Amino acid sequence: MAAFLYRIGRLAFRRRWTVALVWAAVLAAVGLAGMTAPEAEEEPFSMPGIESQEAFDLMEERFPGAAADGATARVVFVSPNGEKVTATENKKAVEAAIAELGDGTQVASTVDPYESGAVSEDGSTAYTTVTYKVDAAGLTDASRSHLDKSLEHARDSGLTVEAGGDAMEDMGGPSGTAEAIGVSVAAVVLLITFGSLAAAGLPLLTALIGVGISLFAITALAGPLGLADTTSTVAVMLGLAVGIDYALFIVSRYREERAKGRAAQEAVALATGTAGSAVVFAGLTVVIALAGLSVVGIPMLTEMGLGAAGAVVVGVLIALTLVPAFLGFWPNAILTRKDRKARRAGGTPRETRKVNGGTRWASFVLRRPLPVLLAAVAGLGALALPMTDLQLGMPGDEAKSTQTTQRRAYEALAEGFGPGFNGPLTVVVDAKDADDPKAAAETVSERIGGTEGVVSVSPAQFNESGDTAVFSVVPTTAPTDQETKDLVSSIRGDRSGIESAAGATFEVTGTTAMNIDVSEKVQSALVPYLLVVVGLAVILLLVVFRSILVPLKAAAGFLLSVLASLGAVVVVFQQGHGADLLGVETTGPIMSLMPIFLVGIVFGLAMDYEVFLVSRMREAYVHGERPAQAVTSGFQHSARVVVAAALIMIAVFSGFIGDSDAMIKMIGFGLASAVLLDAFVVRMAIVPAVLALLGERAWWLPKWLDRILPRVDVEGEALTRPAEPEAEPAEKDLARA
């Protein structure tokens, strides 16, 4: 592997113009394809294999043209000063507002609350549902503007008017603020790390090129493959983070080789052969983790994982080819000012200092490995403890800021009609084989209506064929309460008896049931996903490090960091400790997809740090250093760069904490805390402590396994050669760069 990549780096340096033009052509081609591609149609969220999705599919089949996925806006009217919404003036204002709301060009229907009985018992609150002909993504700016103006006109009458529903969601897409913050912080970190504008700018430039290629490629494929917007968002986030990191490691190794007196071309080739090998295997672990999301069986997660994996592959290819080519254009500009000055004076740069922050920290851990290990494990264990109280769900309008109309509408409906009104269950009765479909639907309705925890059941509505009925069930408790989950389980648990009495089958769906089913499916998929991803990564690290214990230690460290980060998420977003500091106004269940999303992304990034850090230790050990000395050497060369890479990751993810959406805050906080814990506690403390305690045993591998494992030479053993202090002619020609 190292020898092959050595040749790749040397060729890219020598043929730098060709390499640069090829990547420019690729960027131009995918850019043109992306800009000319037809706009992708937003596909509705689907979750194969769960009851709520099957019921939804049955509704679409039996109620054709009913716009089951059409956007809705639930507009709530609250009378002022204890008045009734049924009072003459208030009723006129409500009816005028409903008439204006119904005038929208994309509106399919509105409902009169006085005819449908959508007035609270105390007469203080009424609501209407505005149904659109298209889904939320298909609403035009004119339709959204018309909705907002209608609400403002209704408020002018003195009524309190709020609105919720997916028609109120902002479909403008990500603003790019978080990415801008990440790039800005990355630039500062790189400048401090390298002390050179060129060295700091090169990783940013190549990462942005890689992100551009990935983003345009996803845009071009979005239409034919039906990709969601989240696919490109995650690809950009991870492509930017790993793109900077991978280039950072190549550039850092290049400067190290130049400091040893090697010529530019040889330094580039060696950097690509050694650090490039680590980049390849680090990238493979990330790709395994992201592509492994397809195991869960959620189409959206599969798309996000494969899209981000593609962005990582592009980042690896650019690090191995375009970075060496750019180093060929500016071989000396990448060096520090002192090193460039020394070269202009005819000398050679000073070699990297033997003692730095990394060696001092490694020496500290090596002197007291057991206390450091126990303290780190105890700290992570304490953070992980709240994970035992993890409750999964899909927060809705109740998790939004009180400054939003959706949150205020949610609270007004809960106060006027009860907490369960915001999360009704939808029951679909398939009476196709029943002798009397109406009697069958009535039996199902009565039996479910008599279940403890049900407030009311709406009249059943039949399709044109008269063989399928739909009715709503209002629970006594809020959508995210445990009691509501228990109610759904109870209704489904009584299925056999109800169906036997009715002579028809039924299924439970609706947003609340869908969220419950999604949570259960994700929980059941988490362990298989971990087994697949961790198992494949352990095998990969076994090949890289030729050790049994190092890969197992890496996997155990990852599990500690991800459990601790999930515990931190529970503490803040579920239990509410410190929530005010992050602007979280309402606590509740953790987003269903959060754990598996966090595991997938953080596992890949954690293995990045593991490969970069431990590969330098393995390299030193293979080249004759004692185990403890090899740990120190690894920290001397890699600690500063790993810290810089982690700070960049944390900055990118922390940018999302300032978002107004509670779920985005949760994702940003979870990813930032996971990287913080993994990079600074697991990789910087637990890894050296464990290696110090294991000594020679850390690199033990059974002879029979050593014979059958492929040799990839990540350490660059085949590349060991004497330094070349004399600059090559090509370098002298570029000395003024």
XYZ file of C-alpha atoms in Angstrom:
737
model
C 0.000 0.000 0.000
C 2.671 2.505 1.056
C 4.824 1.810 -2.023
C 1.836 2.170 -4.353
C 0.771 5.458 -2.795
C 4.383 6.628 -2.840
C 4.330 6.246 -6.628
C 0.942 8.014 -6.797
C 2.269 10.989 -4.835
C 5.451 11.201 -6.891
C 3.491 11.035 -10.144
C 1.006 13.675 -8.969
C 3.921 15.971 -8.074
C 5.617 15.509 -11.455
C 2.380 15.716 -13.487
C 0.837 18.457 -11.319
C -0.629 20.391 -14.242
C -2.316 17.279 -15.607
C -3.731 16.334 -12.200
C -4.995 19.858 -11.547
C -6.633 20.086 -14.980
C -8.288 16.666 -14.568
C -9.867 17.704 -11.262
C -10.875 21.051 -12.749
C -12.550 19.177 -15.616
C -14.339 16.876 -13.148
C -15.575 19.876 -11.160
C -16.749 21.622 -14.318
C -18.509 18.492 -15.629
C -20.416 17.668 -12.437
C -21.081 21.369 -11.906
C -22.713 21.635 -15.321
C -24.686 18.435 -14.698
C -25.849 19.708 -11.327
C -26.878 23.155 -12.565
C -28.783 21.795 -15.568
C -30.422 18.872 -13.753
C -34.206 19.123 -13.329
C -35.387 20.018 -9.851
C -35.898 16.905 -7.764
C -39.365 16.171 -6.508
C -39.552 15.891 -2.744
C -40.582 12.351 -1.877
C -42.666 11.807 1.274
C -41.021 10.231 4.287
C -41.539 6.475 4.294
C -40.652 3.682 6.668
C -41.138 0.213 5.154
C -42.012 -2.622 7.461
C -43.993 -0.806 10.155
C -47.741 -0.861 10.726
C -48.286 2.882 10.518
C -46.655 3.003 7.061
C -48.720 0.042 5.846
C -51.895 1.778 7.036
C -50.865 4.985 5.303
C -50.224 3.081 2.065
C -53.648 1.444 2.376
C -55.272 4.876 2.766
C -53.584 6.127 -0.400
C -54.733 3.015 -2.274
C -58.359 3.058 -1.087
C -58.851 6.847 -1.058
C -57.384 7.866 -4.456
C -57.121 11.596 -5.077
C -57.591 12.421 -1.418
C -54.196 14.151 -1.267
C -53.163 12.119 1.750
C -49.775 13.803 1.637
C -51.120 17.299 0.987
C -49.832 20.053 3.251
C -52.088 21.226 6.055
C -52.299 24.293 8.254
C -54.331 24.080 11.465
C -55.400 27.616 12.344
C -56.472 28.218 15.950
C -58.755 31.086 17.024
C -58.888 32.104 20.708
C -61.394 34.702 21.855
C -60.153 37.670 23.945
C -60.995 38.567 27.557
C -63.042 35.486 28.378
C -65.403 35.966 25.435
C -66.807 33.109 23.367
C -65.743 32.406 19.796
C -69.418 31.760 19.161
C -70.275 35.397 19.963
C -71.636 37.235 16.906
C -68.645 39.528 16.227
C -66.065 36.823 16.909
C -67.942 34.332 14.731
C -68.005 36.832 11.849
C -64.258 37.384 12.215
C -63.567 33.635 12.213
C -65.762 33.002 9.161
C -64.168 35.916 7.301
C -60.717 34.507 8.063
C -61.729 31.044 6.851
C -63.118 32.532 3.635
C -59.878 34.406 3.024
C -57.795 31.317 3.814
C -59.821 29.308 1.272
C -59.061 31.781 -1.534
C -55.492 30.505 -1.968
C -54.710 29.104 -5.408
C -53.241 25.868 -3.970
C -55.892 25.382 -1.265
C -57.942 22.185 -1.615
C -60.402 22.773 1.236
C -61.134 24.514 4.523
C -63.414 23.376 7.332
C -65.979 25.533 9.127
C -65.439 24.906 12.874
C -69.049 25.779 13.704
C -70.375 23.090 11.363
C -67.760 20.442 12.169
C -67.922 20.916 15.933
C -64.341 22.173 16.186
C -65.166 24.464 19.104
C -63.951 23.769 22.654
C -66.461 22.967 25.405
C -65.877 26.287 27.146
C -66.353 28.123 23.834
C -63.022 29.938 24.095
C -61.240 28.196 21.216
C -62.017 27.055 17.689
C -59.881 25.764 14.879
C -60.008 25.121 11.169
C -57.852 22.885 8.987
C -56.639 24.255 5.661
C -55.730 21.425 3.273
C -53.567 22.068 0.206
C -53.416 20.287 -3.123
C -49.649 19.780 -2.850
C -47.258 18.702 -0.132
C -45.310 21.172 2.001
C -42.332 21.189 -0.371
C -44.637 22.059 -3.295
C -46.147 25.158 -1.696
C -45.218 28.310 -3.580
C -43.988 31.497 -1.960
C -47.277 33.101 -2.989
C -49.270 30.469 -1.077
C -47.142 30.895 2.030
C -47.440 34.660 1.802
C -51.213 34.408 1.396
C -51.420 32.222 4.515
C -49.351 34.677 6.567
C -51.409 37.681 5.412
C -54.679 35.891 6.189
C -53.471 35.212 9.723
C -52.489 38.868 10.180
C -55.873 40.085 8.930
C -57.627 37.734 11.376
C -55.518 39.067 14.254
C -56.626 42.605 13.421
C -60.126 41.634 14.601
C -58.876 41.202 18.168
C -58.730 37.407 18.150
C -55.595 35.495 19.072
C -54.751 33.571 15.909
C -51.955 30.986 15.657
C -51.204 28.244 13.142
C -49.395 24.919 13.074
C -48.982 22.073 10.610
C -46.435 21.256 7.944
C -47.598 24.150 5.751
C -45.987 26.451 8.314
C -42.585 24.794 8.094
C -39.737 26.748 6.583
C -38.693 24.956 3.387
C -35.923 27.399 2.546
C -33.240 24.803 3.314
C -30.035 25.294 5.265
C -28.574 28.787 5.239
C -24.962 27.641 5.255
C -24.219 29.634 8.411
C -22.956 26.573 10.287
C -20.643 25.621 7.407
C -19.356 29.217 7.217
C -18.601 29.180 10.943
C -16.814 25.853 10.565
C -14.667 27.063 7.664
C -13.777 30.276 9.534
C -12.725 28.439 12.685
C -10.889 25.840 10.586
C -8.891 28.604 8.908
C -7.836 30.016 12.278
C -6.930 26.579 13.665
C -4.927 25.699 10.546
C -3.105 29.023 10.624
C -2.122 28.492 14.267
C -1.131 24.884 13.582
C 1.023 25.560 10.525
C 2.042 29.197 10.954
C 1.696 29.706 7.202
C -1.149 31.141 5.140
C -0.385 28.784 2.255
C -0.286 25.711 4.510
C -3.552 26.778 6.158
C -5.239 27.609 2.861
C -4.330 24.461 0.952
C -6.472 22.026 3.064
C -9.381 24.486 2.913
C -9.064 24.867 -0.859
C -8.896 21.145 -1.597
C -11.732 20.399 0.857
C -13.969 22.997 -0.803
C -13.185 21.518 -4.236
C -14.157 18.073 -2.951
C -17.354 19.402 -1.373
C -18.237 21.186 -4.612
C -17.817 17.990 -6.647
C -19.878 15.961 -4.156
C -22.634 18.564 -3.897
C -23.013 18.952 -7.668
C -22.976 15.179 -8.133
C -25.745 14.703 -5.548
C -27.756 17.527 -7.128
C -27.455 15.889 -10.547
C -28.561 12.517 -9.151
C -31.294 13.890 -6.868
C -33.968 13.781 -9.583
C -33.360 10.276 -10.983
C -32.759 8.753 -7.543
C -35.306 10.819 -5.602
C -32.753 12.058 -3.039
C -33.904 14.296 -0.182
C -32.322 17.648 0.720
C -30.819 16.110 3.861
C -28.592 13.944 1.648
C -26.635 16.931 0.392
C -26.624 18.619 3.826
C -24.924 15.679 5.543
C -22.575 15.133 2.584
C -21.424 18.760 2.737
C -20.954 18.648 6.511
C -18.878 15.461 6.515
C -17.145 16.110 3.201
C -15.896 19.443 4.508
C -14.761 18.002 7.848
C -12.883 14.953 6.540
C -11.601 16.808 3.469
C -9.815 19.327 5.675
C -8.552 16.603 8.012
C -7.143 14.364 5.289
C -5.325 17.205 3.547
C -4.116 18.387 6.944
C -2.371 15.084 7.607
C -0.722 14.951 4.183
C 0.560 18.536 4.470
C 1.765 17.975 8.032
C 3.746 14.869 7.022
C 5.157 16.722 4.006
C 6.507 19.485 6.236
C 7.975 16.900 8.589
C 9.829 15.208 5.715
C 11.096 18.548 4.427
C 12.370 19.332 7.919
C 14.489 16.175 7.667
C 16.209 17.646 4.598
C 14.327 15.779 1.870
C 13.707 17.330 -1.522
C 10.163 18.475 -2.303
C 9.302 15.635 -4.690
C 10.610 12.966 -2.334
C 8.851 14.568 0.648
C 5.541 14.598 -1.233
C 5.957 10.953 -2.246
C 6.826 9.878 1.295
C 3.972 11.894 2.790
C 1.524 10.281 0.368
C 2.940 6.813 1.005
C 2.799 7.045 4.811
C 0.154 9.587 5.854
C -1.730 8.729 2.660
C -1.991 5.097 3.776
C -3.556 6.260 7.025
C -5.931 8.463 5.029
C -7.045 5.497 2.915
C -7.846 3.283 5.871
C -9.370 6.099 7.902
C -11.580 6.886 4.923
C -12.557 3.236 4.610
C -13.733 3.136 8.235
C -15.846 6.251 7.673
C -17.325 4.773 4.485
C -18.130 1.507 6.303
C -19.892 3.401 9.089
C -21.912 5.584 6.706
C -22.774 2.917 4.149
C -23.733 0.659 7.049
C -26.703 2.941 7.747
C -28.475 1.030 4.980
C -28.708 -1.912 7.414
C -31.322 0.019 9.415
C -33.856 -0.177 6.585
C -34.849 3.501 6.626
C -34.639 4.923 3.069
C -33.780 8.434 4.244
C -30.884 7.177 6.386
C -29.654 5.000 3.523
C -29.606 8.001 1.171
C -27.834 10.185 3.729
C -25.267 7.498 4.478
C -24.431 6.666 0.871
C -24.318 10.339 -0.148
C -21.944 11.198 2.687
C -19.854 8.080 1.971
C -19.457 9.267 -1.614
C -18.276 12.663 -0.355
C -15.697 10.929 1.854
C -14.405 8.876 -1.097
C -13.970 12.097 -3.096
C -12.106 13.611 -0.124
C -9.720 10.653 0.008
C -9.001 10.780 -3.751
C -8.323 14.518 -3.618
C -5.997 14.107 -0.627
C -3.975 11.471 -2.515
C -3.725 13.297 -5.845
C -4.677 16.978 -5.816
C -2.914 17.807 -2.527
C 0.437 16.405 -3.810
C -0.090 18.305 -7.080
C -0.672 21.591 -5.241
C 2.401 20.910 -3.113
C 4.275 20.654 -6.390
C 3.115 24.148 -7.373
C 4.120 25.688 -4.031
C 6.776 23.408 -2.481
C 8.291 26.066 -0.219
C 5.285 28.309 0.421
C 3.848 25.541 2.606
C 6.839 25.724 4.968
C 7.064 28.047 7.955
C 8.608 31.482 7.519
C 11.806 30.420 9.312
C 12.181 27.339 7.135
C 11.664 29.347 3.933
C 14.235 31.855 5.129
C 16.739 29.066 5.822
C 16.265 27.655 2.312
C 16.758 31.031 0.661
C 19.983 31.361 2.657
C 21.157 28.030 1.234
C 20.598 25.981 4.401
C 18.033 23.367 5.318
C 15.036 23.746 7.592
C 15.382 22.780 11.232
C 14.143 19.289 11.994
C 11.004 18.905 14.074
C 11.713 19.382 17.784
C 11.999 16.188 19.779
C 10.057 17.665 22.692
C 6.692 19.342 22.201
C 3.266 19.389 23.811
C 2.475 15.942 22.475
C 5.590 14.319 23.934
C 5.100 16.040 27.285
C 1.516 14.785 27.514
C 2.521 11.261 26.431
C 5.255 11.220 29.088
C 2.722 12.281 31.724
C 0.353 9.434 30.787
C 3.156 6.870 30.527
C 4.318 7.684 34.063
C 0.858 7.044 35.555
C -1.183 5.005 33.024
C -3.519 3.287 35.508
C -4.789 6.456 37.270
C -5.285 8.183 33.903
C -7.173 5.180 32.517
C -9.403 4.835 35.589
C -10.165 8.556 35.719
C -11.041 8.691 31.993
C -13.233 5.577 32.083
C -14.969 6.724 35.283
C -15.652 10.155 33.795
C -17.089 8.742 30.577
C -19.057 6.161 32.535
C -20.613 8.876 34.693
C -21.595 10.834 31.579
C -23.032 7.695 29.987
C -25.173 6.796 33.006
C -28.166 9.015 32.026
C -28.339 7.001 28.789
C -30.245 4.361 30.740
C -33.134 6.857 30.913
C -33.125 7.465 27.131
C -36.591 7.983 25.644
C -36.900 8.158 21.880
C -39.531 10.056 19.948
C -40.018 12.635 17.218
C -40.481 16.061 18.830
C -43.059 18.188 17.037
C -44.388 21.700 17.519
C -44.179 21.313 21.295
C -40.371 21.392 20.988
C -40.287 24.639 19.012
C -39.532 28.023 20.543
C -42.376 29.871 22.252
C -41.632 32.680 19.811
C -43.063 30.587 16.960
C -46.722 30.510 16.002
C -46.577 26.705 15.740
C -45.694 26.347 19.421
C -48.382 28.821 20.482
C -50.966 27.013 18.332
C -49.973 23.713 19.944
C -50.458 25.138 23.436
C -53.785 26.796 22.552
C -55.175 23.503 21.225
C -53.913 21.582 24.261
C -55.556 24.100 26.596
C -58.827 24.203 24.703
C -59.265 20.560 23.700
C -56.855 18.561 25.897
C -53.206 17.481 25.480
C -54.045 14.456 23.340
C -55.743 16.572 20.714
C -52.362 17.509 19.202
C -51.540 13.871 18.490
C -54.653 11.978 17.364
C -54.331 8.403 16.190
C -55.768 7.425 12.814
C -57.409 4.019 12.541
C -57.900 2.484 9.085
C -60.506 -0.298 8.924
C -60.230 -2.695 5.983
C -63.785 -4.086 5.693
C -63.388 -5.420 2.176
C -64.232 -8.984 3.255
C -66.875 -8.009 5.831
C -70.565 -8.812 5.254
C -71.574 -5.385 6.594
C -68.673 -2.894 6.298
C -70.475 -0.130 8.215
C -71.321 -2.427 11.116
C -67.744 -3.713 11.137
C -66.308 -0.181 11.287
C -68.758 0.728 14.044
C -67.711 -2.295 16.104
C -64.011 -1.391 15.755
C -64.794 2.222 16.667
C -66.798 1.275 19.771
C -64.222 -1.216 21.049
C -61.321 1.212 20.579
C -63.386 4.081 22.032
C -63.863 2.047 25.201
C -60.112 1.598 25.701
C -58.707 3.310 28.784
C -56.829 6.460 27.783
C -59.148 7.406 24.866
C -61.055 10.704 25.112
C -63.110 10.529 21.951
C -63.523 8.791 18.601
C -64.637 10.653 15.473
C -67.352 9.316 13.124
C -65.995 6.903 10.542
C -65.562 8.151 6.974
C -65.841 5.629 4.130
C -64.246 5.648 0.705
C -66.335 5.630 -2.498
C -66.291 1.816 -2.653
C -67.572 1.621 0.889
C -65.049 -1.044 1.882
C -62.604 1.067 3.882
C -63.247 3.405 6.813
C -61.054 5.934 8.605
C -61.631 7.537 12.006
C -59.558 9.500 14.532
C -58.879 8.570 18.142
C -57.964 11.339 20.600
C -55.842 10.154 23.568
C -55.961 11.722 27.023
C -52.219 12.374 26.984
C -49.781 14.343 24.812
C -48.199 12.767 21.697
C -44.773 12.203 23.287
C -46.011 10.898 26.666
C -45.280 7.309 27.626
C -49.002 6.815 28.313
C -49.745 7.515 24.641
C -47.244 4.858 23.584
C -48.871 2.443 26.019
C -52.281 3.255 24.512
C -51.098 2.411 20.994
C -49.632 -0.854 22.272
C -52.884 -1.625 24.104
C -55.041 -1.031 21.011
C -52.784 -3.194 18.879
C -52.597 -5.803 21.610
C -56.394 -6.161 21.542
C -56.371 -6.519 17.759
C -57.284 -10.203 17.530
C -60.345 -9.838 19.743
C -61.572 -6.667 18.029
C -61.055 -8.056 14.528
C -62.795 -11.279 15.454
C -65.828 -9.387 16.748
C -65.944 -6.992 13.775
C -65.138 -9.403 10.964
C -62.690 -6.854 9.550
C -59.053 -5.875 10.029
C -57.666 -2.529 11.170
C -54.350 -0.723 11.477
C -53.262 2.271 13.544
C -51.401 5.152 11.900
C -51.111 8.929 12.084
C -48.116 11.095 12.995
C -48.089 9.955 16.619
C -48.225 6.240 15.752
C -45.646 6.736 12.997
C -43.237 8.349 15.458
C -43.739 5.512 17.944
C -43.132 2.879 15.251
C -40.043 4.672 13.935
C -38.579 4.848 17.454
C -39.114 1.139 18.008
C -37.631 0.216 14.636
C -34.544 2.343 15.227
C -34.044 0.854 18.688
C -34.311 -2.688 17.317
C -31.863 -1.886 14.490
C -29.215 -0.234 16.672
C -27.569 -3.422 17.961
C -27.376 -5.155 14.520
C -25.981 -1.949 13.051
C -23.314 -1.727 15.754
C -22.353 -5.375 15.227
C -21.994 -4.944 11.462
C -20.107 -1.655 11.531
C -17.873 -2.351 14.513
C -17.191 -5.876 13.273
C -16.084 -4.722 9.822
C -14.006 -1.894 11.275
C -12.255 -4.245 13.732
C -11.317 -6.514 10.823
C -10.024 -3.513 8.872
C -7.967 -2.247 11.827
C -6.682 -5.787 12.359
C -5.173 -5.631 8.871
C -3.843 -2.090 9.403
C -2.223 -2.564 12.828
C -1.580 -6.329 12.722
C -2.715 -6.612 16.316
C -5.616 -8.240 18.147
C -5.855 -5.895 21.107
C -5.445 -2.503 19.400
C -8.606 -2.844 17.238
C -10.613 -4.146 20.221
C -9.378 -1.227 22.322
C -10.367 1.167 19.527
C -13.902 -0.236 19.363
C -14.306 -0.182 23.151
C -13.112 3.416 23.297
C -15.604 4.416 20.624
C -18.480 2.801 22.497
C -17.491 4.702 25.635
C -17.388 8.054 23.844
C -20.659 7.590 21.955
C -22.529 6.406 25.074
C -21.154 9.352 27.026
C -22.213 11.804 24.326
C -25.707 10.285 24.245
C -25.798 10.618 28.030
C -24.916 14.306 27.683
C -27.740 14.737 25.152
C -30.191 13.114 27.585
C -29.011 15.362 30.440
C -29.584 18.554 28.442
C -32.447 17.832 26.036
C -34.470 15.277 28.003
C -33.765 16.108 31.641
C -33.277 19.836 31.058
C -30.013 20.411 32.964
C -28.266 23.360 31.337
C -30.941 23.578 28.653
C -31.324 27.334 29.170
C -27.682 27.882 28.237
C -28.355 26.394 24.784
C -31.699 28.141 24.338
C -33.694 24.906 24.707
C -37.124 25.945 25.978
C -38.837 22.561 26.087
C -37.375 19.186 27.020
C -38.748 15.862 25.914
C -37.830 12.628 24.145
C -34.672 12.408 22.060
C -35.176 12.385 18.295
C -35.609 8.767 17.166
C -32.898 8.851 14.510
C -30.389 10.612 16.779
C -28.672 7.563 18.344
C -28.076 5.668 15.126
C -27.157 8.863 13.256
C -24.693 9.765 16.006
C -23.214 6.262 16.063
C -22.720 6.198 12.292
C -21.000 9.550 11.959
C -18.984 9.526 15.186
C -17.741 5.983 14.642
C -16.209 6.961 11.331
C -14.621 10.111 12.736
C -13.362 8.327 15.860
C -11.632 5.722 13.739
C -10.042 8.599 11.807
C -8.258 9.760 14.945
C -7.408 6.195 15.911
C -5.770 5.434 12.570
C -3.850 8.714 12.363
C -2.551 8.556 15.930
C -1.841 4.851 16.364
C -0.417 4.380 12.847
C 2.468 6.694 13.826
C 2.999 4.627 16.962
C 2.933 1.441 14.911
C 5.365 2.999 12.418
C 7.825 3.852 15.203
C 7.449 0.379 16.731
C 8.050 -1.363 13.389
C 11.158 0.758 12.868
C 12.697 -0.483 16.121
C 11.456 1.701 18.971
C 10.323 0.211 22.274
C 6.532 0.248 22.952
C 6.636 3.191 25.400
C 9.010 5.122 23.136
C 6.740 4.404 20.148
C 3.788 5.925 22.014
C 5.809 9.075 22.649
C 6.900 9.230 18.999
C 3.306 8.894 17.844
C 2.239 11.793 20.038
C 5.238 13.874 19.002
C 4.267 13.718 15.336
C 0.475 13.375 15.442
C -0.952 14.868 18.644
C -0.959 18.478 17.461
C -2.535 17.578 14.127
C -5.191 15.338 15.738
C -6.058 18.156 18.145
C -6.351 20.596 15.246
C -8.544 18.152 13.309
C -10.796 17.620 16.324
C -11.147 21.358 16.945
C -12.185 21.826 13.318
C -14.801 19.074 13.637
C -16.126 20.528 16.891
C -16.360 23.982 15.316
C -18.315 22.665 12.320
C -20.794 20.779 14.487
C -21.098 23.475 17.170
C -22.305 25.899 14.538
C -25.613 24.001 14.507
C -26.196 24.518 18.253
C -27.226 28.119 17.587
C -30.061 27.023 15.293
C -33.592 27.859 16.448
C -34.803 24.323 15.717
C -34.496 22.069 18.797
C -33.688 18.987 16.691
C -30.841 20.770 14.879
C -29.525 21.951 18.235
C -29.631 18.353 19.441
C -27.702 17.035 16.438
C -25.066 19.770 16.678
C -24.616 19.315 20.424
C -24.465 15.514 20.185
C -21.874 15.453 17.407
C -19.723 18.208 18.951
C -19.702 16.553 22.389
C -18.966 13.123 20.864
C -15.930 14.424 18.947
C -14.735 16.333 22.018
C -14.928 13.258 24.245
C -13.501 10.848 21.699
C -10.567 12.986 20.586
C -9.496 14.414 23.930
C -10.471 11.705 26.417
C -10.428 8.414 24.503
C -7.669 8.965 21.933
C -5.481 11.310 23.993
C -5.835 9.618 27.393
C -7.258 6.099 27.218
C -5.284 5.032 24.119
C -1.782 5.842 25.459
C -2.695 4.537 28.937
C -3.874 1.178 27.570
C -0.854 0.859 25.267
C 1.467 1.662 28.157
C -0.132 -1.028 30.329
C -0.064 -3.608 27.527
C 3.508 -2.956 26.404
C 4.720 -5.522 23.847
C 1.407 -7.391 24.149
C -0.369 -4.497 22.406
C 1.208 -5.520 19.091
C 0.783 -9.278 19.535
C -0.700 -11.242 16.656
C -0.943 -15.051 16.419
C 1.465 -16.443 13.846
C -1.270 -18.306 11.971
C -3.265 -15.079 11.663
C -0.169 -13.131 10.649
C 0.326 -15.535 7.744
C -3.201 -15.203 6.336
C -3.702 -11.454 6.791
C -2.766 -9.331 3.761
C 0.206 -7.034 4.252
C -0.603 -3.414 3.470
C 2.529 -1.704 4.911
C 0.762 1.352 6.327
C 3.954 2.153 8.263
C 5.939 2.729 5.061
C 8.579 0.165 5.981
C 9.386 -0.300 2.292
C 10.014 3.420 1.928
C 12.795 3.768 4.501
C 15.750 5.474 2.836
C 18.432 8.046 3.705
C 17.570 11.721 3.751
C 18.177 13.751 0.612
C 19.413 17.166 1.699
C 20.121 18.363 -1.816
C 17.182 20.020 -3.512
C 16.162 18.725 -6.905
C 16.353 21.022 -9.945
C 12.569 21.200 -10.099
C 12.537 22.481 -6.546
C 15.260 25.076 -7.191
C 13.253 26.429 -10.095
C 10.309 26.896 -7.726
C 12.298 28.151 -4.736
C 10.813 31.609 -5.092
C 7.222 30.288 -4.899
